Amino acid sequence: QKPEKLSSVCVAGALRDGVCAHTALHTHARMAAGHTLLVMDGASPFGLMCIQLACYHGVKVLTTSPSPQKQTFLEQLRPSVGIQDPLVARVIPVHNGSPDLLSAVLEETGGLGVDIVVDSEVRLHGDEKEEEKLLPHKHDIISVLGVGGHWVTSHKNLQLDPPDCRLLYLKSASVSFLNPEVWTASSAQQGRYL
């Protein structure tokens, strides 16, 4: 049910991202309490929904920030000293040069890697345009996955090379594709979105 303080316009605006976050975390990644989640660009509407949903279910959340402004916003979601349940355990900046995402994640997870990675887009090669340089590289995402991890991506043209597949195989990890439009086309959900 819609909370009384929220207008119908606000709720309708959040519905699509909320459904996508639910599909990514519950249907594709089989999220459970105790898991560790890495949300790429947690300050996006979809990223915020993933963070909130994961925290509600007792999942430890790490996120990246592609700009100083988004990092400031995400840091506000982190707790002050003494607060028991933080929304975000760590914000990893990816806007200042070439960040070492892998070392930050391994430090936060005790060297094990994360159980779930959720992204909106990824870089496939090293020679992309300037605006694509802030996107995570597919190899970085595969590297931060722990054993049995799930990578949920919205990248529709993802190509995995044999070394990437071998690394996923060795980790017994899986890749799922998140198409936001599929939920409305499902026969079981027909008409519920509207």
JSON list of C-alpha atoms in Angstrom, two decimals:
[
{"chain": "A", "resi": 1, "resn": "GLN", "atom": "CA", "xyz": [0.00, 0.00, 0.00]},
{"chain": "A", "resi": 2, "resn": "LYS", "atom": "CA", "xyz": [1.07, 3.56, -0.69]},
{"chain": "A", "resi": 3, "resn": "PRO", "atom": "CA", "xyz": [2.25, 5.49, 2.38]},
{"chain": "A", "resi": 4, "resn": "GLU", "atom": "CA", "xyz": [-0.09, 8.40, 3.13]},
{"chain": "A", "resi": 5, "resn": "LYS", "atom": "CA", "xyz": [2.69, 11.00, 3.05]},
{"chain": "A", "resi": 6, "resn": "LEU", "atom": "CA", "xyz": [3.63, 10.18, -0.55]},
{"chain": "A", "resi": 7, "resn": "SER", "atom": "CA", "xyz": [1.66, 11.50, -3.49]},
{"chain": "A", "resi": 8, "resn": "SER", "atom": "CA", "xyz": [0.52, 9.16, -6.24]},
{"chain": "A", "resi": 9, "resn": "VAL", "atom": "CA", "xyz": [2.84, 10.98, -8.67]},
{"chain": "A", "resi": 10, "resn": "CYS", "atom": "CA", "xyz": [5.91, 10.22, -6.50]},
{"chain": "A", "resi": 11, "resn": "VAL", "atom": "CA", "xyz": [4.93, 6.59, -6.12]},
{"chain": "A", "resi": 12, "resn": "ALA", "atom": "CA", "xyz": [4.25, 6.15, -9.84]},
{"chain": "A", "resi": 13, "resn": "GLY", "atom": "CA", "xyz": [7.68, 7.64, -10.62]},
{"chain": "A", "resi": 14, "resn": "ALA", "atom": "CA", "xyz": [9.41, 5.08, -8.41]},
{"chain": "A", "resi": 15, "resn": "LEU", "atom": "CA", "xyz": [7.42, 2.07, -9.55]},
{"chain": "A", "resi": 16, "resn": "ARG", "atom": "CA", "xyz": [9.46, 1.12, -12.62]},
{"chain": "A", "resi": 17, "resn": "ASP", "atom": "CA", "xyz": [12.81, 1.29, -10.82]},
{"chain": "A", "resi": 18, "resn": "GLY", "atom": "CA", "xyz": [11.31, -0.53, -7.84]},
{"chain": "A", "resi": 19, "resn": "VAL", "atom": "CA", "xyz": [10.05, -3.38, -10.03]},
{"chain": "A", "resi": 20, "resn": "CYS", "atom": "CA", "xyz": [13.47, -3.58, -11.75]},
{"chain": "A", "resi": 21, "resn": "ALA", "atom": "CA", "xyz": [15.29, -3.67, -8.40]},
{"chain": "A", "resi": 22, "resn": "HIS", "atom": "CA", "xyz": [12.97, -6.38, -7.10]},
{"chain": "A", "resi": 23, "resn": "THR", "atom": "CA", "xyz": [13.41, -8.44, -10.27]},
{"chain": "A", "resi": 24, "resn": "ALA", "atom": "CA", "xyz": [17.21, -8.05, -10.20]},
{"chain": "A", "resi": 25, "resn": "LEU", "atom": "CA", "xyz": [17.66, -8.92, -6.54]},
{"chain": "A", "resi": 26, "resn": "HIS", "atom": "CA", "xyz": [14.93, -11.49, -5.91]},
{"chain": "A", "resi": 27, "resn": "THR", "atom": "CA", "xyz": [14.28, -13.20, -9.24]},
{"chain": "A", "resi": 28, "resn": "HIS", "atom": "CA", "xyz": [17.76, -13.13, -10.77]},
{"chain": "A", "resi": 29, "resn": "ALA", "atom": "CA", "xyz": [20.19, -12.97, -7.84]},
{"chain": "A", "resi": 30, "resn": "ARG", "atom": "CA", "xyz": [18.17, -14.87, -5.20]},
{"chain": "A", "resi": 31, "resn": "MET", "atom": "CA", "xyz": [19.19, -12.32, -2.56]},
{"chain": "A", "resi": 32, "resn": "ALA", "atom": "CA", "xyz": [19.23, -13.50, 1.08]},
{"chain": "A", "resi": 33, "resn": "ALA", "atom": "CA", "xyz": [20.19, -12.05, 4.45]},
{"chain": "A", "resi": 34, "resn": "GLY", "atom": "CA", "xyz": [23.94, -12.11, 4.96]},
{"chain": "A", "resi": 35, "resn": "HIS", "atom": "CA", "xyz": [24.82, -11.64, 1.29]},
{"chain": "A", "resi": 36, "resn": "THR", "atom": "CA", "xyz": [27.04, -8.80, 0.09]},
{"chain": "A", "resi": 37, "resn": "LEU", "atom": "CA", "xyz": [25.82, -6.65, -2.81]},
{"chain": "A", "resi": 38, "resn": "LEU", "atom": "CA", "xyz": [27.78, -4.27, -5.03]},
{"chain": "A", "resi": 39, "resn": "VAL", "atom": "CA", "xyz": [25.56, -1.68, -6.75]},
{"chain": "A", "resi": 40, "resn": "MET", "atom": "CA", "xyz": [27.26, 0.17, -9.57]},
{"chain": "A", "resi": 41, "resn": "ASP", "atom": "CA", "xyz": [26.24, 3.88, -9.42]},
{"chain": "A", "resi": 42, "resn": "GLY", "atom": "CA", "xyz": [24.10, 3.66, -6.32]},
{"chain": "A", "resi": 43, "resn": "ALA", "atom": "CA", "xyz": [22.94, 7.28, -6.65]},
{"chain": "A", "resi": 44, "resn": "SER", "atom": "CA", "xyz": [20.86, 6.51, -9.76]},
{"chain": "A", "resi": 45, "resn": "PRO", "atom": "CA", "xyz": [17.12, 5.92, -9.17]},
{"chain": "A", "resi": 46, "resn": "PHE", "atom": "CA", "xyz": [17.54, 2.20, -9.93]},
{"chain": "A", "resi": 47, "resn": "GLY", "atom": "CA", "xyz": [20.63, 2.01, -7.72]},
{"chain": "A", "resi": 48, "resn": "LEU", "atom": "CA", "xyz": [18.84, 3.66, -4.79]},
{"chain": "A", "resi": 49, "resn": "MET", "atom": "CA", "xyz": [15.97, 1.19, -5.07]},
{"chain": "A", "resi": 50, "resn": "CYS", "atom": "CA", "xyz": [18.45, -1.71, -5.03]},
{"chain": "A", "resi": 51, "resn": "ILE", "atom": "CA", "xyz": [20.18, -0.26, -1.95]},
{"chain": "A", "resi": 52, "resn": "GLN", "atom": "CA", "xyz": [16.93, 0.22, -0.04]},
{"chain": "A", "resi": 53, "resn": "LEU", "atom": "CA", "xyz": [15.54, -3.20, -0.94]},
{"chain": "A", "resi": 54, "resn": "ALA", "atom": "CA", "xyz": [18.81, -4.95, -0.06]},
{"chain": "A", "resi": 55, "resn": "CYS", "atom": "CA", "xyz": [19.12, -3.20, 3.31]},
{"chain": "A", "resi": 56, "resn": "TYR", "atom": "CA", "xyz": [15.53, -4.09, 4.13]},
{"chain": "A", "resi": 57, "resn": "HIS", "atom": "CA", "xyz": [16.48, -7.77, 3.70]},
{"chain": "A", "resi": 58, "resn": "GLY", "atom": "CA", "xyz": [19.70, -7.61, 5.75]},
{"chain": "A", "resi": 59, "resn": "VAL", "atom": "CA", "xyz": [22.19, -7.49, 2.88]},
{"chain": "A", "resi": 60, "resn": "LYS", "atom": "CA", "xyz": [25.51, -5.65, 3.22]},
{"chain": "A", "resi": 61, "resn": "VAL", "atom": "CA", "xyz": [25.69, -3.01, 0.45]},
{"chain": "A", "resi": 62, "resn": "LEU", "atom": "CA", "xyz": [28.73, -1.56, -1.30]},
{"chain": "A", "resi": 63, "resn": "THR", "atom": "CA", "xyz": [28.26, 1.00, -4.04]},
{"chain": "A", "resi": 64, "resn": "THR", "atom": "CA", "xyz": [30.25, 3.10, -6.49]},
{"chain": "A", "resi": 65, "resn": "SER", "atom": "CA", "xyz": [29.98, 6.81, -7.20]},
{"chain": "A", "resi": 66, "resn": "PRO", "atom": "CA", "xyz": [30.83, 8.19, -10.66]},
{"chain": "A", "resi": 67, "resn": "SER", "atom": "CA", "xyz": [31.06, 11.87, -9.54]},
{"chain": "A", "resi": 68, "resn": "PRO", "atom": "CA", "xyz": [31.98, 13.88, -6.42]},
{"chain": "A", "resi": 69, "resn": "GLN", "atom": "CA", "xyz": [28.37, 15.11, -6.09]},
{"chain": "A", "resi": 70, "resn": "LYS", "atom": "CA", "xyz": [26.98, 11.58, -6.13]},
{"chain": "A", "resi": 71, "resn": "GLN", "atom": "CA", "xyz": [29.65, 10.48, -3.68]},
{"chain": "A", "resi": 72, "resn": "THR", "atom": "CA", "xyz": [28.56, 13.23, -1.24]},
{"chain": "A", "resi": 73, "resn": "PHE", "atom": "CA", "xyz": [24.94, 12.09, -1.58]},
{"chain": "A", "resi": 74, "resn": "LEU", "atom": "CA", "xyz": [25.82, 8.42, -1.04]},
{"chain": "A", "resi": 75, "resn": "GLU", "atom": "CA", "xyz": [28.04, 9.20, 1.95]},
{"chain": "A", "resi": 76, "resn": "GLN", "atom": "CA", "xyz": [24.96, 10.72, 3.63]},
{"chain": "A", "resi": 77, "resn": "LEU", "atom": "CA", "xyz": [23.38, 7.25, 3.50]},
{"chain": "A", "resi": 78, "resn": "ARG", "atom": "CA", "xyz": [26.25, 5.92, 5.59]},
{"chain": "A", "resi": 79, "resn": "PRO", "atom": "CA", "xyz": [25.73, 5.89, 9.34]},
{"chain": "A", "resi": 80, "resn": "SER", "atom": "CA", "xyz": [27.29, 8.01, 12.02]},
{"chain": "A", "resi": 81, "resn": "VAL", "atom": "CA", "xyz": [29.26, 6.16, 14.63]},
{"chain": "A", "resi": 82, "resn": "GLY", "atom": "CA", "xyz": [27.01, 4.01, 16.80]},
{"chain": "A", "resi": 83, "resn": "ILE", "atom": "CA", "xyz": [24.19, 3.43, 14.31]},
{"chain": "A", "resi": 84, "resn": "GLN", "atom": "CA", "xyz": [23.62, -0.30, 13.91]},
{"chain": "A", "resi": 85, "resn": "ASP", "atom": "CA", "xyz": [22.03, -0.68, 10.47]},
{"chain": "A", "resi": 86, "resn": "PRO", "atom": "CA", "xyz": [23.74, 1.38, 7.78]},
{"chain": "A", "resi": 87, "resn": "LEU", "atom": "CA", "xyz": [22.20, 1.67, 4.33]},
{"chain": "A", "resi": 88, "resn": "VAL", "atom": "CA", "xyz": [25.61, 1.66, 2.64]},
{"chain": "A", "resi": 89, "resn": "ALA", "atom": "CA", "xyz": [28.65, -0.03, 4.17]},
{"chain": "A", "resi": 90, "resn": "ARG", "atom": "CA", "xyz": [31.12, 1.62, 1.76]},
{"chain": "A", "resi": 91, "resn": "VAL", "atom": "CA", "xyz": [31.08, 4.11, -1.12]},
{"chain": "A", "resi": 92, "resn": "ILE", "atom": "CA", "xyz": [33.82, 3.44, -3.67]},
{"chain": "A", "resi": 93, "resn": "PRO", "atom": "CA", "xyz": [34.68, 6.48, -5.83]},
{"chain": "A", "resi": 94, "resn": "VAL", "atom": "CA", "xyz": [35.25, 5.72, -9.51]},
{"chain": "A", "resi": 95, "resn": "HIS", "atom": "CA", "xyz": [35.53, 9.34, -10.68]},
{"chain": "A", "resi": 96, "resn": "ASN", "atom": "CA", "xyz": [39.13, 10.17, -9.81]},
{"chain": "A", "resi": 97, "resn": "GLY", "atom": "CA", "xyz": [41.37, 8.51, -12.34]},
{"chain": "A", "resi": 98, "resn": "SER", "atom": "CA", "xyz": [41.58, 4.73, -12.44]},
{"chain": "A", "resi": 99, "resn": "PRO", "atom": "CA", "xyz": [40.12, 3.37, -9.22]},
{"chain": "A", "resi": 100, "resn": "ASP", "atom": "CA", "xyz": [41.05, -0.02, -7.91]},
{"chain": "A", "resi": 101, "resn": "LEU", "atom": "CA", "xyz": [37.57, -1.43, -7.50]},
{"chain": "A", "resi": 102, "resn": "LEU", "atom": "CA", "xyz": [38.86, -4.95, -6.90]},
{"chain": "A", "resi": 103, "resn": "SER", "atom": "CA", "xyz": [41.10, -4.06, -3.94]},
{"chain": "A", "resi": 104, "resn": "ALA", "atom": "CA", "xyz": [38.35, -1.97, -2.31]},
{"chain": "A", "resi": 105, "resn": "VAL", "atom": "CA", "xyz": [35.81, -4.80, -2.61]},
{"chain": "A", "resi": 106, "resn": "LEU", "atom": "CA", "xyz": [38.24, -7.47, -1.44]},
{"chain": "A", "resi": 107, "resn": "GLU", "atom": "CA", "xyz": [39.20, -5.31, 1.56]},
{"chain": "A", "resi": 108, "resn": "GLU", "atom": "CA", "xyz": [35.54, -4.88, 2.50]},
{"chain": "A", "resi": 109, "resn": "THR", "atom": "CA", "xyz": [34.66, -8.57, 2.04]},
{"chain": "A", "resi": 110, "resn": "GLY", "atom": "CA", "xyz": [37.73, -10.12, 3.67]},
{"chain": "A", "resi": 111, "resn": "GLY", "atom": "CA", "xyz": [39.10, -11.25, 0.31]},
{"chain": "A", "resi": 112, "resn": "LEU", "atom": "CA", "xyz": [36.03, -13.27, -0.64]},
{"chain": "A", "resi": 113, "resn": "GLY", "atom": "CA", "xyz": [34.33, -10.99, -3.17]},
{"chain": "A", "resi": 114, "resn": "VAL", "atom": "CA", "xyz": [30.66, -10.04, -3.34]},
{"chain": "A", "resi": 115, "resn": "ASP", "atom": "CA", "xyz": [27.70, -12.36, -3.74]},
{"chain": "A", "resi": 116, "resn": "ILE", "atom": "CA", "xyz": [25.79, -10.06, -6.11]},
{"chain": "A", "resi": 117, "resn": "VAL", "atom": "CA", "xyz": [26.77, -7.31, -8.55]},
{"chain": "A", "resi": 118, "resn": "VAL", "atom": "CA", "xyz": [24.08, -5.15, -10.16]},
{"chain": "A", "resi": 119, "resn": "ASP", "atom": "CA", "xyz": [24.95, -2.70, -12.93]},
{"chain": "A", "resi": 120, "resn": "SER", "atom": "CA", "xyz": [23.17, -0.67, -15.58]},
{"chain": "A", "resi": 121, "resn": "GLU", "atom": "CA", "xyz": [25.92, -0.56, -18.19]},
{"chain": "A", "resi": 122, "resn": "VAL", "atom": "CA", "xyz": [29.47, -1.86, -18.55]},
{"chain": "A", "resi": 123, "resn": "ARG", "atom": "CA", "xyz": [32.52, -1.16, -20.70]},
{"chain": "A", "resi": 124, "resn": "LEU", "atom": "CA", "xyz": [33.35, -3.95, -23.08]},
{"chain": "A", "resi": 125, "resn": "HIS", "atom": "CA", "xyz": [36.76, -2.70, -24.24]},
{"chain": "A", "resi": 126, "resn": "GLY", "atom": "CA", "xyz": [39.45, -0.31, -23.02]},
{"chain": "A", "resi": 127, "resn": "ASP", "atom": "CA", "xyz": [39.18, 2.31, -25.79]},
{"chain": "A", "resi": 128, "resn": "GLU", "atom": "CA", "xyz": [35.70, 3.78, -25.32]},
{"chain": "A", "resi": 129, "resn": "LYS", "atom": "CA", "xyz": [34.56, 7.38, -25.51]},
{"chain": "A", "resi": 130, "resn": "GLU", "atom": "CA", "xyz": [35.22, 9.74, -22.58]},
{"chain": "A", "resi": 131, "resn": "GLU", "atom": "CA", "xyz": [31.73, 9.40, -21.02]},
{"chain": "A", "resi": 132, "resn": "GLU", "atom": "CA", "xyz": [32.00, 5.58, -21.07]},
{"chain": "A", "resi": 133, "resn": "LYS", "atom": "CA", "xyz": [35.27, 5.58, -19.09]},
{"chain": "A", "resi": 134, "resn": "LEU", "atom": "CA", "xyz": [33.34, 5.94, -15.82]},
{"chain": "A", "resi": 135, "resn": "LEU", "atom": "CA", "xyz": [31.45, 2.70, -16.49]},
{"chain": "A", "resi": 136, "resn": "PRO", "atom": "CA", "xyz": [32.85, -0.45, -14.91]},
{"chain": "A", "resi": 137, "resn": "HIS", "atom": "CA", "xyz": [34.77, -2.81, -17.16]},
{"chain": "A", "resi": 138, "resn": "LYS", "atom": "CA", "xyz": [33.29, -6.29, -17.54]},
{"chain": "A", "resi": 139, "resn": "HIS", "atom": "CA", "xyz": [36.50, -7.92, -16.31]},
{"chain": "A", "resi": 140, "resn": "ASP", "atom": "CA", "xyz": [36.43, -5.80, -13.12]},
{"chain": "A", "resi": 141, "resn": "ILE", "atom": "CA", "xyz": [32.89, -6.95, -12.40]},
{"chain": "A", "resi": 142, "resn": "ILE", "atom": "CA", "xyz": [33.76, -10.61, -12.92]},
{"chain": "A", "resi": 143, "resn": "SER", "atom": "CA", "xyz": [36.84, -10.17, -10.72]},
{"chain": "A", "resi": 144, "resn": "VAL", "atom": "CA", "xyz": [34.89, -8.79, -7.74]},
{"chain": "A", "resi": 145, "resn": "LEU", "atom": "CA", "xyz": [32.38, -11.67, -7.79]},
{"chain": "A", "resi": 146, "resn": "GLY", "atom": "CA", "xyz": [32.81, -14.27, -5.09]},
{"chain": "A", "resi": 147, "resn": "VAL", "atom": "CA", "xyz": [32.36, -18.00, -5.53]},
{"chain": "A", "resi": 148, "resn": "GLY", "atom": "CA", "xyz": [28.77, -18.74, -6.57]},
{"chain": "A", "resi": 149, "resn": "GLY", "atom": "CA", "xyz": [28.15, -15.04, -7.21]},
{"chain": "A", "resi": 150, "resn": "HIS", "atom": "CA", "xyz": [25.48, -13.53, -9.45]},
{"chain": "A", "resi": 151, "resn": "TRP", "atom": "CA", "xyz": [26.05, -10.67, -11.90]},
{"chain": "A", "resi": 152, "resn": "VAL", "atom": "CA", "xyz": [22.85, -8.93, -12.98]},
{"chain": "A", "resi": 153, "resn": "THR", "atom": "CA", "xyz": [23.36, -6.57, -15.91]},
{"chain": "A", "resi": 154, "resn": "SER", "atom": "CA", "xyz": [21.16, -4.37, -18.08]},
{"chain": "A", "resi": 155, "resn": "HIS", "atom": "CA", "xyz": [23.78, -4.25, -20.85]},
{"chain": "A", "resi": 156, "resn": "LYS", "atom": "CA", "xyz": [21.97, -5.65, -23.88]},
{"chain": "A", "resi": 157, "resn": "ASN", "atom": "CA", "xyz": [25.06, -6.16, -26.08]},
{"chain": "A", "resi": 158, "resn": "LEU", "atom": "CA", "xyz": [27.31, -7.85, -23.54]},
{"chain": "A", "resi": 159, "resn": "GLN", "atom": "CA", "xyz": [30.00, -10.04, -25.08]},
{"chain": "A", "resi": 160, "resn": "LEU", "atom": "CA", "xyz": [32.04, -12.34, -22.90]},
{"chain": "A", "resi": 161, "resn": "ASP", "atom": "CA", "xyz": [35.39, -13.54, -24.17]},
{"chain": "A", "resi": 162, "resn": "PRO", "atom": "CA", "xyz": [36.67, -17.07, -23.41]},
{"chain": "A", "resi": 163, "resn": "PRO", "atom": "CA", "xyz": [38.92, -15.84, -20.52]},
{"chain": "A", "resi": 164, "resn": "ASP", "atom": "CA", "xyz": [35.87, -14.10, -18.96]},
{"chain": "A", "resi": 165, "resn": "CYS", "atom": "CA", "xyz": [33.79, -17.26, -19.30]},
{"chain": "A", "resi": 166, "resn": "ARG", "atom": "CA", "xyz": [36.57, -19.35, -17.80]},
{"chain": "A", "resi": 167, "resn": "LEU", "atom": "CA", "xyz": [36.79, -17.04, -14.77]},
{"chain": "A", "resi": 168, "resn": "LEU", "atom": "CA", "xyz": [33.01, -17.23, -14.31]},
{"chain": "A", "resi": 169, "resn": "TYR", "atom": "CA", "xyz": [33.22, -21.01, -14.65]},
{"chain": "A", "resi": 170, "resn": "LEU", "atom": "CA", "xyz": [36.00, -21.29, -12.05]},
{"chain": "A", "resi": 171, "resn": "LYS", "atom": "CA", "xyz": [33.93, -19.22, -9.62]},
{"chain": "A", "resi": 172, "resn": "SER", "atom": "CA", "xyz": [30.73, -21.10, -10.49]},
{"chain": "A", "resi": 173, "resn": "ALA", "atom": "CA", "xyz": [29.21, -17.65, -11.00]},
{"chain": "A", "resi": 174, "resn": "SER", "atom": "CA", "xyz": [26.28, -16.69, -13.21]},
{"chain": "A", "resi": 175, "resn": "VAL", "atom": "CA", "xyz": [25.25, -13.77, -15.40]},
{"chain": "A", "resi": 176, "resn": "SER", "atom": "CA", "xyz": [21.62, -12.65, -15.67]},
{"chain": "A", "resi": 177, "resn": "PHE", "atom": "CA", "xyz": [20.20, -10.03, -17.99]},
{"chain": "A", "resi": 178, "resn": "LEU", "atom": "CA", "xyz": [17.72, -7.50, -16.63]},
{"chain": "A", "resi": 179, "resn": "ASN", "atom": "CA", "xyz": [15.29, -6.21, -19.25]},
{"chain": "A", "resi": 180, "resn": "PRO", "atom": "CA", "xyz": [12.97, -3.68, -17.56]},
{"chain": "A", "resi": 181, "resn": "GLU", "atom": "CA", "xyz": [10.19, -4.34, -20.07]},
{"chain": "A", "resi": 182, "resn": "VAL", "atom": "CA", "xyz": [9.92, -8.10, -19.50]},
{"chain": "A", "resi": 183, "resn": "TRP", "atom": "CA", "xyz": [7.92, -7.82, -16.28]},
{"chain": "A", "resi": 184, "resn": "THR", "atom": "CA", "xyz": [5.02, -6.12, -18.04]},
{"chain": "A", "resi": 185, "resn": "ALA", "atom": "CA", "xyz": [5.06, -8.75, -20.81]},
{"chain": "A", "resi": 186, "resn": "SER", "atom": "CA", "xyz": [4.89, -11.68, -18.39]},
{"chain": "A", "resi": 187, "resn": "SER", "atom": "CA", "xyz": [1.62, -13.58, -18.58]},
{"chain": "A", "resi": 188, "resn": "ALA", "atom": "CA", "xyz": [1.53, -13.92, -14.78]},
{"chain": "A", "resi": 189, "resn": "GLN", "atom": "CA", "xyz": [1.89, -10.15, -14.27]},
{"chain": "A", "resi": 190, "resn": "GLN", "atom": "CA", "xyz": [-0.27, -9.00, -17.20]},
{"chain": "A", "resi": 191, "resn": "GLY", "atom": "CA", "xyz": [-1.99, -5.73, -16.32]},
{"chain": "A", "resi": 192, "resn": "ARG", "atom": "CA", "xyz": [-0.67, -5.48, -12.74]},
{"chain": "A", "resi": 193, "resn": "TYR", "atom": "CA", "xyz": [1.87, -2.76, -13.62]},
{"chain": "A", "resi": 194, "resn": "LEU", "atom": "CA", "xyz": [-0.87, -0.50, -15.00]}
]
